[in-house]
Short mmCIF file of C-alpha atoms in Angstrom, two decimals:
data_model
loop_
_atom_site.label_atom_id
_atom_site.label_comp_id
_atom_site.label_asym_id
_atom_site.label_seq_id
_atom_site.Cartn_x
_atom_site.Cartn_y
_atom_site.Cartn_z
CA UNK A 702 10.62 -205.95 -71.46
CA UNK A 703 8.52 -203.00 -72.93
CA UNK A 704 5.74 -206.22 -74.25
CA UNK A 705 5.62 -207.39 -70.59
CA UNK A 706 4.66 -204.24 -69.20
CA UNK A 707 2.02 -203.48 -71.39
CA UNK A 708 0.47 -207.31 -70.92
CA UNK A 709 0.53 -206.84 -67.20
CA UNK A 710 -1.08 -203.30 -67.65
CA UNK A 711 -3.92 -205.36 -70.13
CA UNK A 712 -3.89 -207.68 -67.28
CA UNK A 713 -4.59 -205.51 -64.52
CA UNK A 714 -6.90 -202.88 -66.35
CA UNK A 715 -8.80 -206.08 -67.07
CA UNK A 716 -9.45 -207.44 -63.89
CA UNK A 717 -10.46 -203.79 -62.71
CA UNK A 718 -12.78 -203.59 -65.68
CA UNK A 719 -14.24 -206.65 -66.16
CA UNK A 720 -15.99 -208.40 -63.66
CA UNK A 721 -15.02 -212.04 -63.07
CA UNK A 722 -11.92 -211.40 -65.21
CA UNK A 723 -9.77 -212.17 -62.23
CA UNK A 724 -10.90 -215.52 -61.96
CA UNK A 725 -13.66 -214.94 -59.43
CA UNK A 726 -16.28 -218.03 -59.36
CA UNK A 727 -19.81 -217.08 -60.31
CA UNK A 728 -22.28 -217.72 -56.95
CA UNK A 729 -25.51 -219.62 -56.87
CA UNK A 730 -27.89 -217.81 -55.07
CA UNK A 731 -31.18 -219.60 -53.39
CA UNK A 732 -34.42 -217.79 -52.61
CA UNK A 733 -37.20 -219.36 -50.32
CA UNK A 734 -40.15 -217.75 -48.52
CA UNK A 735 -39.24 -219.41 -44.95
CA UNK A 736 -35.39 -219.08 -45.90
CA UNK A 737 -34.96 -222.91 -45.76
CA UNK A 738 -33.38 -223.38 -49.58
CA UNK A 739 -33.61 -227.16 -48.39
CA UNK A 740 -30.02 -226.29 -46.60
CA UNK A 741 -28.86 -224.89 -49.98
CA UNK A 742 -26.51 -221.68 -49.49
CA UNK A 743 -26.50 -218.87 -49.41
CA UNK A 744 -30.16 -218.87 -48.52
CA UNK A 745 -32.60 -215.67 -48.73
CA UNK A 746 -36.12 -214.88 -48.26
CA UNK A 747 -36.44 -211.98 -50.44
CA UNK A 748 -35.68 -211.73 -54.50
CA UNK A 749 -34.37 -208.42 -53.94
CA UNK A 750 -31.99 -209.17 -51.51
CA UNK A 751 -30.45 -212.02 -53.46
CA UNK A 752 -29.69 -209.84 -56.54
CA UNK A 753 -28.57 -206.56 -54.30
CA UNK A 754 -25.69 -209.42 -53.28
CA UNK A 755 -25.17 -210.80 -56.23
CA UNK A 756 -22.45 -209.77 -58.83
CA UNK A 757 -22.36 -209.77 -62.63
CA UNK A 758 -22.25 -213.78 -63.48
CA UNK A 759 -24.21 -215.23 -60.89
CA UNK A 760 -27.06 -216.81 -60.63
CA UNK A 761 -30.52 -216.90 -58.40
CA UNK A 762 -32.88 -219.81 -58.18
CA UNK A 763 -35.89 -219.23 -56.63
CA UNK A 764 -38.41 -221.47 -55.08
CA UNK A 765 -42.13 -221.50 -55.70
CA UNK A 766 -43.93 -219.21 -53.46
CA UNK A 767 -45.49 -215.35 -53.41
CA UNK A 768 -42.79 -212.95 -52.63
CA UNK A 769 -44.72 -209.45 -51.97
CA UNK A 770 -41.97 -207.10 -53.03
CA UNK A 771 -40.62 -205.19 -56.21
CA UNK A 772 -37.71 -206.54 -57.65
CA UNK A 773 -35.10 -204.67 -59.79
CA UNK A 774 -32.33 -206.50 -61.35
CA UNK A 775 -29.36 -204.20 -61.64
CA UNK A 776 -26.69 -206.69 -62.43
CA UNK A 777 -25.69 -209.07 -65.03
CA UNK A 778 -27.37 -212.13 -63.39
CA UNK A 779 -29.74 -215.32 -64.32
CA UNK A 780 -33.11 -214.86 -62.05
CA UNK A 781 -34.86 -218.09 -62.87
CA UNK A 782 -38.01 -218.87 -60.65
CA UNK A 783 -39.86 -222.18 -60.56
CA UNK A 784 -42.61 -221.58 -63.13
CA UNK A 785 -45.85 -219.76 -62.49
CA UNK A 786 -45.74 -221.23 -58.93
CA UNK A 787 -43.24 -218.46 -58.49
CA UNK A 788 -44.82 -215.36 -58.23
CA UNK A 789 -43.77 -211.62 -57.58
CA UNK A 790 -46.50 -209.75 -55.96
CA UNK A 791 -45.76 -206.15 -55.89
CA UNK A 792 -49.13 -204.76 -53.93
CA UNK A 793 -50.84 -203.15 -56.03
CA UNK A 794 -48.39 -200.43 -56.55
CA UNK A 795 -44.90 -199.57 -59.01
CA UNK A 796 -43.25 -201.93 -61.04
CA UNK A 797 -43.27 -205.78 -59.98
CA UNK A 798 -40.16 -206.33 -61.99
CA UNK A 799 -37.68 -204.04 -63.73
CA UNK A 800 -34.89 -205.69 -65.76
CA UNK A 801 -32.36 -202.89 -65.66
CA UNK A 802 -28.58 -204.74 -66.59
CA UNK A 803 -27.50 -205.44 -69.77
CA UNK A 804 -26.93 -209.23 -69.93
CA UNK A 805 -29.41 -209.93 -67.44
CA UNK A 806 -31.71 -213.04 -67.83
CA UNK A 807 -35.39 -212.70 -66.25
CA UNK A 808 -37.26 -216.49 -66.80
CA UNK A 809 -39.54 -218.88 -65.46
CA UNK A 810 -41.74 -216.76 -63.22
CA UNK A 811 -44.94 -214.65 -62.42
CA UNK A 812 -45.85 -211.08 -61.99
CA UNK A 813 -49.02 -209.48 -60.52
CA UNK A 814 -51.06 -207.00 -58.63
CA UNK A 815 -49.01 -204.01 -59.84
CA UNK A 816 -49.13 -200.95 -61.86
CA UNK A 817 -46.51 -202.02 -64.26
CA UNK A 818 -45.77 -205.98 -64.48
CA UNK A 819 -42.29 -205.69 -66.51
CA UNK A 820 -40.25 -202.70 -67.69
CA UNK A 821 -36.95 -203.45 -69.46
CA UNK A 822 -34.98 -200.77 -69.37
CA UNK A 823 -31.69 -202.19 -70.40
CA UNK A 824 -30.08 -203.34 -73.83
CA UNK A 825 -29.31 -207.12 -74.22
CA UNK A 826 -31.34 -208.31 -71.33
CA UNK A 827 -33.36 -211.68 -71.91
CA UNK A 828 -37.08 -212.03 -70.78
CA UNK A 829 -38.95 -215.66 -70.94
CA UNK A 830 -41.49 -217.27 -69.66
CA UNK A 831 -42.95 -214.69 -67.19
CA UNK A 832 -46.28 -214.38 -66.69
CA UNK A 833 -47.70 -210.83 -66.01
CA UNK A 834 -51.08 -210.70 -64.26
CA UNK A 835 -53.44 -208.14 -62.74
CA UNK A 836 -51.90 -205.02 -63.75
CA UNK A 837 -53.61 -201.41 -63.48
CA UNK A 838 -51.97 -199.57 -65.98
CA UNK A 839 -49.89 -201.76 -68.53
CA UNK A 840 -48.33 -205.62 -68.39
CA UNK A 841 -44.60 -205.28 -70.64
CA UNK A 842 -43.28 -201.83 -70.83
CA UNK A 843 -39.64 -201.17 -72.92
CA UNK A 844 -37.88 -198.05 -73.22
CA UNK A 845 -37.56 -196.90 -76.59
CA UNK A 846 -33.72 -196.99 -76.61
CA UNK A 847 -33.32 -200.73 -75.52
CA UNK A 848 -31.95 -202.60 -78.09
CA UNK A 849 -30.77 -206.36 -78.40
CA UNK A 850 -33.24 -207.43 -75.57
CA UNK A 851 -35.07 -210.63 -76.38
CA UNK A 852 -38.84 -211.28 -74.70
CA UNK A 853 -39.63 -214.60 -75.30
CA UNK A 854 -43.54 -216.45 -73.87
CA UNK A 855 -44.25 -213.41 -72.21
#
């Protein structure tokens, strides 16, 4: 009786703790300038709006196109653009991309016309294949504490 209890406490504390630990399906998430996602869904036209609904485990593909916005990714999600064709143009101003969630993967994208291209700010995070153009001040910037984060064709 007493070993039942305690594996449906485990059980419970589990699901509360860990996301996706109650069986929840991870969500593919489409981004598209005109919001089309070739009648893929669920469909957005901003970057930032797709992570802000995403939770930890799911996953973003975004079309080519310029998205003028700054993008922070605060959850444990795969962002994967469409190559350079994909390109986050943050106006001149901020960061263009911060990576702030541990187990977060950033790839197959651009970055330009900002103060700061990149800033990792989180442990474990993966970086690849993002190209970081036309910034003012500096292109990959890492707080000193991250550890375990990979940048890889930066």
């Amino acid at each position: 009786m007493r070993r039942s209890v305690v594996g449906v406490i485990v059980a419970v504390l589990a699901a509360l703790v860990v996301p996706g630990a109650a069986g929840a399906a991870a969500t593919i998430r489409y981004v598209e300038p005109a919001g089309v996602c070739g009648g893929k869904t669920p469909c957005y036209t901003s970057i930032q709006d797709a992570v802000d609904a995403s939770d930890p485990g799911d996953s973003i593909r975004v079309s080519p196109g310029v998205f003028y916005e700054q993008v922070t990714v605060d959850e444990a999600v795969d962002l994967a653009g469409a190559g350079s064709g994909t390109v986050i143009d943050a106006g001149g101003t901020g960061v263009a991309l911060t990576v702030g969630a541990a187990g977060a993967t950033v790839r197959r994208l651009a970055v330009t016309d900002a103060a700061y291209g990149v800033a990792v700010v989180a442990s474990l995070a993966t970086v690849s294949e993002v190209r970081v153009t036309a910034m003012s001040t500096v292109g990959i910037l890492t707080d000193y504490s991250v550890t375990g984060t990979v940048l890889r064709k930066v």
